[in-house]
Short mmCIF file of C-alpha atoms and ligand atoms in Angstrom, two decimals:
data_model
loop_
_atom_site.label_atom_id
_atom_site.label_comp_id
_atom_site.label_asym_id
_atom_site.label_seq_id
_atom_site.Cartn_x
_atom_site.Cartn_y
_atom_site.Cartn_z
CA MET Y 1 0.00 0.00 0.00
CA LYS Y 2 1.47 3.36 -1.08
CA THR Y 3 0.68 6.31 1.24
CA LEU Y 4 -0.05 9.75 -0.20
CA LYS Y 5 -0.87 12.96 1.68
CA THR Y 6 -2.89 16.06 0.74
CA GLN Y 7 -5.13 18.62 2.41
CA VAL Y 8 -8.34 17.93 0.44
CA ALA Y 9 -9.13 14.61 -1.24
CA ILE Y 10 -11.62 15.12 -4.10
CA ILE Y 11 -13.57 12.05 -5.19
CA GLY Y 12 -14.83 12.59 -8.75
CA GLY Y 13 -13.28 14.44 -11.68
CA GLY Y 14 -16.44 15.85 -13.25
CA PRO Y 15 -17.33 19.56 -13.27
CA SER Y 16 -17.73 19.74 -9.46
CA GLY Y 17 -14.41 18.09 -8.65
CA LEU Y 18 -12.46 19.93 -11.32
CA LEU Y 19 -13.85 23.37 -10.43
CA LEU Y 20 -13.25 22.81 -6.71
CA GLY Y 21 -9.72 21.52 -7.38
CA GLN Y 22 -8.82 24.52 -9.52
CA LEU Y 23 -10.12 27.04 -6.97
CA LEU Y 24 -8.43 25.28 -4.03
CA HIS Y 25 -5.16 25.33 -5.99
CA LYS Y 26 -5.56 29.06 -6.63
CA TYR Y 27 -5.68 29.66 -2.88
CA GLY Y 28 -2.78 27.35 -2.11
CA ILE Y 29 -4.84 24.46 -0.75
CA ASP Y 30 -3.39 21.12 -1.87
CA ASN Y 31 -5.82 18.65 -3.38
CA VAL Y 32 -5.86 15.32 -5.23
CA ILE Y 33 -8.65 14.18 -7.57
CA LEU Y 34 -9.60 10.50 -7.78
CA GLU Y 35 -11.70 9.76 -10.88
CA ARG Y 36 -13.18 6.36 -11.68
CA VAL Y 37 -13.04 6.62 -15.48
CA THR Y 38 -10.72 8.14 -18.07
CA GLY Y 39 -10.64 11.85 -18.85
CA ASP Y 40 -11.94 11.13 -22.35
CA TYR Y 41 -14.94 9.29 -20.88
CA VAL Y 42 -15.73 12.29 -18.66
CA LEU Y 43 -15.59 14.55 -21.72
CA GLY Y 44 -17.84 12.19 -23.66
CA ARG Y 45 -20.85 12.98 -21.48
CA ILE Y 46 -23.24 15.34 -23.31
CA ARG Y 47 -24.79 17.63 -20.72
CA ALA Y 48 -26.42 21.03 -20.33
CA GLY Y 49 -25.02 24.39 -21.27
CA ILE Y 50 -26.40 27.34 -19.32
CA LEU Y 51 -24.08 29.02 -16.76
CA GLU Y 52 -25.58 31.31 -14.13
CA GLN Y 53 -23.92 34.67 -13.55
CA GLY Y 54 -22.38 33.27 -10.35
CA PHE Y 55 -20.94 30.22 -12.10
CA ALA Y 56 -19.38 32.37 -14.83
CA ASP Y 57 -17.82 34.54 -12.10
CA LEU Y 58 -16.40 31.43 -10.38
CA VAL Y 59 -14.88 30.31 -13.69
CA ARG Y 60 -13.21 33.73 -13.95
CA GLU Y 61 -12.02 33.45 -10.32
CA ALA Y 62 -10.53 30.05 -11.19
CA GLY Y 63 -8.67 31.68 -14.08
CA VAL Y 64 -10.10 29.41 -16.80
CA GLU Y 65 -12.48 31.89 -18.44
CA GLN Y 66 -10.58 32.41 -21.72
CA ARG Y 67 -12.62 30.09 -23.98
CA MET Y 68 -15.87 30.82 -22.13
CA GLU Y 69 -15.38 34.54 -22.86
CA THR Y 70 -14.59 33.99 -26.56
CA GLU Y 71 -16.82 31.00 -27.43
CA GLY Y 72 -19.59 31.33 -24.83
CA HIS Y 73 -22.64 33.39 -25.69
CA VAL Y 74 -24.10 35.84 -23.21
CA HIS Y 75 -27.89 35.62 -23.23
CA GLU Y 76 -29.78 38.67 -21.95
CA GLY Y 77 -33.18 37.03 -22.27
CA VAL Y 78 -35.07 33.74 -22.55
CA LEU Y 79 -38.26 32.95 -24.49
CA PHE Y 80 -41.34 31.05 -23.35
CA SER Y 81 -43.95 29.73 -25.74
CA VAL Y 82 -47.37 28.64 -24.46
CA ASN Y 83 -49.24 26.76 -27.19
CA GLY Y 84 -47.37 28.80 -29.79
CA LYS Y 85 -47.67 32.26 -28.12
CA GLU Y 86 -44.21 33.66 -27.34
CA THR Y 87 -43.19 35.85 -24.38
CA ARG Y 88 -39.64 37.09 -23.76
CA VAL Y 89 -38.28 37.33 -20.22
CA ASP Y 90 -35.70 40.13 -20.26
CA LEU Y 91 -33.17 38.65 -17.81
CA LYS Y 92 -30.80 41.63 -17.88
CA LYS Y 93 -33.46 44.32 -17.38
CA LEU Y 94 -35.43 42.43 -14.74
CA THR Y 95 -32.39 41.52 -12.62
CA GLY Y 96 -30.53 44.84 -12.87
CA GLY Y 97 -27.88 43.52 -15.25
CA ASP Y 98 -27.44 39.79 -14.62
CA GLU Y 99 -27.22 37.45 -17.60
CA VAL Y 100 -26.52 33.79 -18.32
CA VAL Y 101 -23.75 32.36 -20.47
CA CYS Y 102 -24.58 29.65 -22.99
CA TYR Y 103 -21.46 27.46 -22.96
CA GLY Y 104 -21.50 23.64 -22.97
CA GLN Y 105 -20.69 21.68 -19.80
CA VAL Y 106 -18.29 19.59 -21.90
CA GLU Y 107 -16.39 22.76 -22.80
CA ILE Y 108 -16.12 23.98 -19.22
CA THR Y 109 -15.01 20.49 -18.16
CA GLN Y 110 -12.35 20.46 -20.85
CA ASP Y 111 -11.10 23.92 -19.88
CA LEU Y 112 -10.81 22.83 -16.24
CA MET Y 113 -9.10 19.55 -17.18
CA GLU Y 114 -6.54 21.37 -19.32
CA ALA Y 115 -5.87 23.94 -16.58
CA ARG Y 116 -5.35 21.14 -14.02
CA GLN Y 117 -2.99 19.34 -16.39
CA ALA Y 118 -1.06 22.56 -17.08
CA ALA Y 119 -0.64 23.10 -13.34
CA ASN Y 120 0.47 19.48 -13.03
CA LEU Y 121 -2.03 18.85 -10.23
CA PRO Y 122 -2.34 15.22 -9.03
CA THR Y 123 -5.27 13.47 -10.72
CA TYR Y 124 -5.72 9.70 -10.64
CA TYR Y 125 -7.91 8.54 -13.53
CA GLU Y 126 -9.26 5.00 -13.67
CA ALA Y 127 -9.10 4.87 -9.87
CA SER Y 128 -11.16 1.94 -8.59
CA ASN Y 129 -12.41 0.74 -5.20
CA VAL Y 130 -12.36 4.35 -3.98
CA GLN Y 131 -13.46 4.31 -0.35
CA PRO Y 132 -13.53 7.10 2.26
CA HIS Y 133 -12.50 6.07 5.81
CA ASP Y 134 -12.67 7.64 9.32
CA VAL Y 135 -14.55 10.67 8.00
CA LYS Y 136 -15.64 11.56 11.56
CA SER Y 137 -12.03 11.62 12.77
CA ASP Y 138 -9.40 14.34 12.40
CA ALA Y 139 -7.40 11.98 10.18
CA PRO Y 140 -9.72 10.80 7.43
CA TYR Y 141 -8.28 8.94 4.47
CA VAL Y 142 -9.32 7.43 1.16
CA THR Y 143 -8.15 4.08 -0.18
CA PHE Y 144 -8.17 3.28 -3.89
CA THR Y 145 -6.56 1.13 -6.54
CA GLN Y 146 -4.96 2.44 -9.69
CA GLY Y 147 -2.65 0.83 -12.19
CA GLY Y 148 -2.54 -2.31 -10.09
CA GLU Y 149 -1.24 -0.34 -7.09
CA GLU Y 150 -3.09 0.03 -3.74
CA TYR Y 151 -3.10 3.57 -2.33
CA ARG Y 152 -3.97 5.26 0.98
CA LEU Y 153 -4.57 9.01 0.53
CA GLU Y 154 -4.34 10.75 3.91
CA CYS Y 155 -6.07 14.14 4.09
CA ASP Y 156 -7.81 16.71 6.29
CA TYR Y 157 -11.08 16.79 4.35
CA ILE Y 158 -12.87 14.75 1.66
CA ALA Y 159 -15.02 16.39 -1.04
CA GLY Y 160 -17.51 13.89 -2.48
CA CYS Y 161 -17.87 15.19 -6.04
CA ASP Y 162 -18.71 11.73 -7.38
CA GLY Y 163 -22.19 12.25 -8.73
CA PHE Y 164 -25.51 10.50 -8.09
CA HIS Y 165 -24.05 7.00 -8.35
CA GLY Y 166 -20.91 7.71 -6.37
CA VAL Y 167 -19.58 6.26 -3.12
CA SER Y 168 -19.57 9.43 -0.99
CA ARG Y 169 -23.28 9.77 -0.22
CA GLN Y 170 -23.36 6.10 0.80
CA THR Y 171 -20.60 6.86 3.32
CA ILE Y 172 -23.10 8.84 5.38
CA PRO Y 173 -24.88 6.17 7.51
CA ALA Y 174 -28.42 5.40 6.33
CA ASP Y 175 -29.81 6.35 9.75
CA VAL Y 176 -28.15 9.77 9.47
CA ARG Y 177 -29.12 10.46 5.85
CA GLN Y 178 -32.58 11.67 4.82
CA GLU Y 179 -33.26 11.40 1.09
CA PHE Y 180 -36.10 13.13 -0.79
CA GLU Y 181 -37.04 12.05 -4.32
CA ARG Y 182 -39.68 12.74 -6.98
CA VAL Y 183 -39.37 10.84 -10.26
CA TYR Y 184 -41.33 12.48 -13.10
CA PRO Y 185 -43.64 10.42 -15.34
CA PHE Y 186 -41.80 11.37 -18.54
CA GLY Y 187 -38.30 11.83 -19.97
CA TRP Y 188 -36.48 14.25 -22.28
CA LEU Y 189 -35.39 13.04 -25.70
CA GLY Y 190 -32.39 15.21 -26.56
CA LEU Y 191 -30.81 15.70 -29.97
CA LEU Y 192 -27.54 17.43 -30.88
CA ALA Y 193 -27.05 18.52 -34.51
CA ASP Y 194 -24.61 20.69 -36.45
CA VAL Y 195 -27.28 23.09 -37.66
CA PRO Y 196 -27.64 26.79 -36.76
CA PRO Y 197 -29.93 27.41 -33.75
CA CYS Y 198 -33.55 28.25 -34.64
CA SER Y 199 -33.52 31.21 -32.23
CA GLU Y 200 -31.02 33.68 -30.79
CA GLU Y 201 -32.27 32.86 -27.29
CA LEU Y 202 -33.52 29.65 -25.67
CA ILE Y 203 -37.19 28.75 -26.11
CA TYR Y 204 -39.06 26.81 -23.39
CA ALA Y 205 -42.28 25.61 -25.01
CA LYS Y 206 -45.43 24.41 -23.22
CA HIS Y 207 -47.64 22.59 -25.71
CA GLU Y 208 -50.59 20.20 -25.46
CA ARG Y 209 -48.45 17.63 -27.32
CA GLY Y 210 -45.73 17.98 -24.66
CA PHE Y 211 -42.82 20.16 -23.62
CA ALA Y 212 -40.02 21.19 -25.99
CA LEU Y 213 -36.79 23.16 -25.52
CA ALA Y 214 -34.69 24.85 -28.18
CA SER Y 215 -31.14 25.40 -26.94
CA GLN Y 216 -27.74 25.74 -28.57
CA ARG Y 217 -24.00 25.10 -28.25
CA SER Y 218 -22.58 27.51 -30.88
CA PRO Y 219 -23.70 29.49 -33.98
CA THR Y 220 -23.45 26.20 -35.90
CA ARG Y 221 -24.51 23.60 -33.31
CA SER Y 222 -28.00 23.23 -31.78
CA ARG Y 223 -29.36 21.25 -28.86
CA TYR Y 224 -33.07 20.35 -28.78
CA TYR Y 225 -35.30 18.39 -26.39
CA ILE Y 226 -38.85 17.06 -26.48
CA GLN Y 227 -40.82 15.48 -23.64
CA VAL Y 228 -41.46 11.78 -24.30
CA PRO Y 229 -43.19 8.98 -22.31
CA LEU Y 230 -40.90 6.93 -20.07
CA THR Y 231 -41.78 3.89 -22.17
CA ASP Y 232 -40.13 5.39 -25.29
CA LYS Y 233 -36.73 4.12 -26.43
CA VAL Y 234 -34.30 6.28 -28.39
CA GLU Y 235 -34.46 3.78 -31.26
CA ASP Y 236 -38.22 4.53 -31.51
CA TRP Y 237 -37.31 8.03 -32.76
CA SER Y 238 -35.81 8.61 -36.19
CA ASP Y 239 -34.23 12.03 -36.74
CA GLU Y 240 -37.11 12.88 -39.10
CA ALA Y 241 -39.72 11.96 -36.49
CA PHE Y 242 -37.89 14.09 -33.91
CA TRP Y 243 -37.72 17.17 -36.15
CA GLU Y 244 -41.38 16.80 -37.13
CA GLU Y 245 -42.55 16.58 -33.49
CA LEU Y 246 -40.27 19.41 -32.38
CA LYS Y 247 -41.72 21.73 -35.06
CA LEU Y 248 -45.26 20.94 -33.92
CA ARG Y 249 -44.42 22.09 -30.38
CA LEU Y 250 -42.42 25.26 -31.13
CA PRO Y 251 -43.96 28.58 -32.29
CA PRO Y 252 -45.04 28.27 -35.96
CA ASP Y 253 -42.78 31.07 -37.22
CA VAL Y 254 -39.76 29.45 -35.53
CA ALA Y 255 -40.66 26.00 -36.85
CA ALA Y 256 -41.12 27.36 -40.37
CA ASN Y 257 -37.52 28.66 -40.48
CA MET Y 258 -35.86 25.83 -38.56
CA GLN Y 259 -32.83 24.17 -40.14
CA THR Y 260 -32.72 20.43 -39.53
CA GLY Y 261 -30.00 17.88 -40.11
CA PRO Y 262 -28.59 14.52 -38.97
CA SER Y 263 -28.22 13.99 -35.23
CA ILE Y 264 -24.70 13.66 -33.86
CA GLU Y 265 -26.09 12.58 -30.50
CA LYS Y 266 -29.57 11.46 -29.47
CA SER Y 267 -30.58 10.11 -26.05
CA ILE Y 268 -33.43 9.94 -23.54
CA ALA Y 269 -32.85 11.14 -19.97
CA PRO Y 270 -35.25 10.57 -17.06
CA LEU Y 271 -36.25 13.52 -14.87
CA ARG Y 272 -36.05 13.48 -11.10
CA SER Y 273 -35.83 15.80 -8.12
CA PHE Y 274 -33.53 14.42 -5.43
CA VAL Y 275 -31.92 15.85 -2.29
CA CYS Y 276 -29.79 14.20 0.40
CA GLU Y 277 -29.70 15.82 3.83
CA PRO Y 278 -27.27 16.53 5.40
CA MET Y 279 -24.65 17.36 2.75
CA GLN Y 280 -21.80 16.69 5.14
CA TYR Y 281 -20.76 14.10 7.70
CA GLY Y 282 -17.73 14.92 9.82
CA ASN Y 283 -14.98 15.91 7.40
CA LEU Y 284 -16.81 14.57 4.33
CA PHE Y 285 -18.67 17.11 2.18
CA LEU Y 286 -21.10 16.19 -0.62
CA VAL Y 287 -20.88 18.45 -3.69
CA GLY Y 288 -23.03 18.57 -6.85
CA ASP Y 289 -24.92 15.54 -8.14
CA ALA Y 290 -23.57 13.49 -5.20
CA ALA Y 291 -26.07 15.40 -3.05
CA HIS Y 292 -28.85 16.53 -5.38
CA ILE Y 293 -30.46 16.12 -8.77
CA VAL Y 294 -32.85 18.54 -10.48
CA PRO Y 295 -35.05 18.12 -13.55
CA PRO Y 296 -33.20 20.08 -16.30
CA THR Y 297 -36.17 22.43 -16.89
CA GLY Y 298 -34.58 25.12 -14.74
CA ALA Y 299 -31.02 24.66 -16.09
CA LYS Y 300 -29.82 24.27 -12.50
CA GLY Y 301 -27.88 20.96 -12.39
CA LEU Y 302 -24.44 22.30 -13.19
CA ASN Y 303 -25.18 25.63 -11.53
CA LEU Y 304 -26.13 24.01 -8.23
CA ALA Y 305 -22.82 22.13 -8.29
CA ALA Y 306 -21.07 25.49 -8.71
CA GLY Y 307 -23.03 26.89 -5.77
CA ASP Y 308 -21.84 24.02 -3.56
CA VAL Y 309 -18.25 24.60 -4.71
CA ALA Y 310 -18.52 28.32 -3.90
CA THR Y 311 -19.67 27.56 -0.34
CA LEU Y 312 -17.14 24.77 0.29
CA LEU Y 313 -14.34 27.02 -1.01
CA LYS Y 314 -15.30 29.72 1.52
CA VAL Y 315 -15.34 27.14 4.32
CA LEU Y 316 -11.96 25.62 3.42
CA ARG Y 317 -10.30 29.01 2.88
CA ARG Y 318 -11.47 30.10 6.35
CA VAL Y 319 -10.15 26.83 7.86
CA TYR Y 320 -6.71 27.15 6.29
CA GLU Y 321 -6.32 30.94 6.24
CA GLN Y 322 -7.82 31.70 9.67
CA GLY Y 323 -7.56 28.38 11.46
CA ASP Y 324 -11.33 28.38 12.07
CA LYS Y 325 -12.22 24.67 11.96
CA GLU Y 326 -15.68 25.24 13.46
CA CYS Y 327 -16.93 26.91 10.27
CA ILE Y 328 -17.09 23.56 8.49
CA ASN Y 329 -20.41 23.01 10.28
CA GLN Y 330 -21.96 25.84 8.25
CA TYR Y 331 -21.50 24.08 4.90
CA SER Y 332 -24.54 21.80 4.75
CA GLU Y 333 -27.03 24.40 6.03
CA ILE Y 334 -25.88 27.09 3.59
CA ALA Y 335 -25.63 24.70 0.63
CA LEU Y 336 -29.06 23.20 1.30
CA ARG Y 337 -30.75 26.63 1.38
CA ARG Y 338 -29.62 27.19 -2.23
CA VAL Y 339 -30.32 23.59 -3.21
CA TRP Y 340 -33.94 23.61 -2.00
CA ASN Y 341 -34.55 26.99 -3.65
CA ALA Y 342 -33.31 25.66 -7.01
CA GLU Y 343 -35.12 22.34 -6.52
CA ARG Y 344 -38.39 24.18 -6.01
CA PHE Y 345 -37.81 26.40 -9.07
CA SER Y 346 -36.92 23.39 -11.24
CA TRP Y 347 -39.97 21.46 -9.96
CA TRP Y 348 -42.19 24.50 -10.57
CA MET Y 349 -40.92 25.01 -14.14
CA THR Y 350 -41.32 21.28 -14.81
CA SER Y 351 -44.85 21.20 -13.33
CA MET Y 352 -45.97 24.23 -15.33
CA LEU Y 353 -44.46 23.40 -18.71
CA HIS Y 354 -44.94 19.64 -19.11
CA GLU Y 355 -48.03 17.55 -19.87
CA PHE Y 356 -48.65 15.17 -16.95
CA GLY Y 357 -51.75 13.36 -18.18
CA ASP Y 358 -53.16 11.27 -15.35
CA GLU Y 359 -49.99 11.54 -13.24
CA GLY Y 360 -49.99 15.17 -12.20
CA ASN Y 361 -48.84 16.36 -8.80
CA ASP Y 362 -52.33 16.21 -7.38
CA SER Y 363 -53.68 12.84 -8.50
CA ALA Y 364 -57.05 13.61 -6.91
CA MET Y 365 -57.58 16.36 -9.50
CA ASP Y 366 -59.02 15.87 -12.97
CA PRO Y 367 -55.98 16.05 -15.33
CA GLN Y 368 -57.65 18.57 -17.60
CA MET Y 369 -58.48 20.80 -14.63
CA ARG Y 370 -54.85 20.57 -13.49
CA ASP Y 371 -53.64 21.51 -16.93
CA ARG Y 372 -55.89 24.58 -16.95
CA PHE Y 373 -54.45 25.57 -13.58
CA MET Y 374 -50.88 25.19 -14.90
CA THR Y 375 -51.62 27.05 -18.15
CA SER Y 376 -53.22 29.85 -16.15
CA GLU Y 377 -50.23 29.93 -13.76
CA VAL Y 378 -47.58 30.17 -16.48
CA ASN Y 379 -49.64 32.77 -18.39
CA TYR Y 380 -50.04 34.82 -15.21
CA PHE Y 381 -46.29 34.83 -14.47
CA LEU Y 382 -45.45 35.69 -18.09
CA SER Y 383 -48.07 38.45 -18.38
CA SER Y 384 -46.86 40.51 -15.41
CA GLU Y 385 -43.49 42.21 -15.03
CA ASN Y 386 -43.32 41.06 -11.42
CA GLY Y 387 -44.03 37.50 -12.58
CA ARG Y 388 -41.33 37.70 -15.22
CA ARG Y 389 -38.94 39.12 -12.60
CA VAL Y 390 -39.56 36.07 -10.37
CA ILE Y 391 -38.58 33.81 -13.27
CA ALA Y 392 -35.60 36.00 -14.25
CA GLU Y 393 -34.14 36.16 -10.71
CA GLN Y 394 -34.30 32.39 -10.36
CA TYR Y 395 -33.00 31.69 -13.86
CA VAL Y 396 -29.86 33.87 -13.56
CA GLY Y 397 -29.35 32.48 -10.04
CA LEU Y 398 -29.61 34.12 -6.63
CA PRO Y 399 -26.39 35.56 -5.14
CA TYR Y 400 -24.11 33.06 -3.31
CA GLU Y 401 -24.56 33.21 0.48
CA ASP Y 402 -21.59 34.18 2.66
CA LEU Y 403 -20.52 32.31 5.80
CA ALA Y 404 -21.76 33.66 9.13
N1 APR F 501 -14.81 7.00 -7.44
C1 APR F 501 -14.26 7.97 -8.24
N2 APR F 501 -14.98 8.70 -9.13
C2 APR F 501 -16.30 8.44 -9.19
C3 APR F 501 -16.95 7.47 -8.40
C4 APR F 501 -16.13 6.73 -7.49
N3 APR F 501 -16.66 5.79 -6.69
N4 APR F 501 -18.27 7.46 -8.72
C5 APR F 501 -18.45 8.39 -9.67
N5 APR F 501 -17.28 8.99 -9.97
C6 APR F 501 -17.02 10.06 -10.94
C7 APR F 501 -17.81 9.91 -12.23
O1 APR F 501 -17.10 9.09 -13.15
C8 APR F 501 -17.92 11.35 -12.71
O2 APR F 501 -16.86 11.70 -13.58
O3 APR F 501 -17.49 11.26 -10.37
C9 APR F 501 -17.82 12.18 -11.42
C10 APR F 501 -19.14 12.85 -11.09
O4 APR F 501 -19.43 13.80 -12.12
P1 APR F 501 -20.97 14.22 -12.45
O5 APR F 501 -21.83 13.02 -12.36
O6 APR F 501 -20.93 15.02 -13.72
O7 APR F 501 -21.38 15.16 -11.23
P2 APR F 501 -20.87 16.64 -10.90
O8 APR F 501 -19.40 16.77 -11.10
O9 APR F 501 -21.47 16.95 -9.59
O10 APR F 501 -21.53 17.57 -12.02
C11 APR F 501 -22.87 17.86 -12.00
O11 APR F 501 -23.12 16.94 -14.15
O12 APR F 501 -24.61 15.19 -14.27
C12 APR F 501 -24.43 16.50 -14.58
O13 APR F 501 -26.57 17.55 -14.59
C13 APR F 501 -25.41 17.35 -13.84
O14 APR F 501 -24.70 19.31 -14.86
C14 APR F 501 -24.65 18.58 -13.65
C15 APR F 501 -23.24 18.14 -13.43
C1 PHB F 502 -29.02 22.57 -22.77
O1 PHB F 502 -28.54 23.45 -23.52
O2 PHB F 502 -28.67 21.39 -22.81
C2 PHB F 502 -30.08 22.98 -21.76
C3 PHB F 502 -30.41 24.32 -21.65
C4 PHB F 502 -31.39 24.71 -20.73
C5 PHB F 502 -32.02 23.75 -19.95
C6 PHB F 502 -31.67 22.40 -20.06
C7 PHB F 502 -30.70 22.01 -20.98
O3 PHB F 502 -32.99 24.12 -19.05
#
């Protein structure tokens, strides 16, 4: 067994782990990342692409903003379509200047990976049997195997950035953990194509045939989604069938001018809301998907991970710069306040914009009556400036909370 030492052991080399590692390095806090798969595999995951104002600022603080600034697209507004009627939510005007940046998660992950490599920071890819130990003690450690070698990584703190299926959340005893989950009765069929986006800004479409979303990755690459039943398989959907259904759900003028083309990626993702409380146990901190999952309707998945990183960075900087070890006990409470706010917003957007059929939130209610409630709710929020401001504030992201 080979013994290694660091200050912060990071389990998981996805966006959460990489962003945390880069920021800790900036402030002179040593860290090691243990990642189960290869770097190429991590980059192969197609994910979302909307960065809140706060996330973009964190990327700048980490010093990896170059490509985001040149290739990312600042969006000052977002469009909603309710059965073909469009309303624009002016994010910049309604929030006093905040915007979102449209820049793929894969790109941000690549930028962080390259920065870590350039700084020659220790990252163990294809690490297996990763297991946190003694997380309640002052000398926690993580064991893992890599390249046929057994390792013991001694550290002060462990950041569980290992996603929904990781080992970190399971390290919190079942009788200490409280998990909350809502699985939605539909999925999102997503398609990526090298065609120009159909709209300058994103379009969230509520339609009686089902939800649709028009997003983008660049001036020549588009990302689209349509709500599909959970029973659908991706092979049930030809590219032609996808484009035809998408056009039926988007505003007619947008559909009429839409450029279509062959998919370069097509997949169905389930939708769930999930939260684990607490988000820490002794010197183990859960970050990102390890602690929570949101339906993508609010574009919060990646942004919530960034919010956790921002809070954990404040905690660890105070520990190492001021010697205040007590402040670690603030992490879970602060992180969960932001998590539950974004979970509610994502659930609300999902509830308003999707067709639930017989499986709406209130099963005692006639589905058509529920749909009229939801249509009335979304039309109310879109028709009033105060309503649009509520959506805008949540969409660009509330300010990060400071430590007490
Ligand atoms: N040991 C080491 N690494 C692990 C383990 C383990 N036991 N289990 C999982 N991992 C790695 C995964 O291979 C993955 O690369 O942890 C990483 C977790 O990354 P994500 O699942 O992307 O989670 P996170 O970094 O929190 O990013 C959240 O990703 O899933 C999207 O919508 C989500 O945009 C959000 C973002
Ligand atoms: C995406 O571009 O993949 C995307 C954008 C906004 C969302 C979800 C996904 O709400």
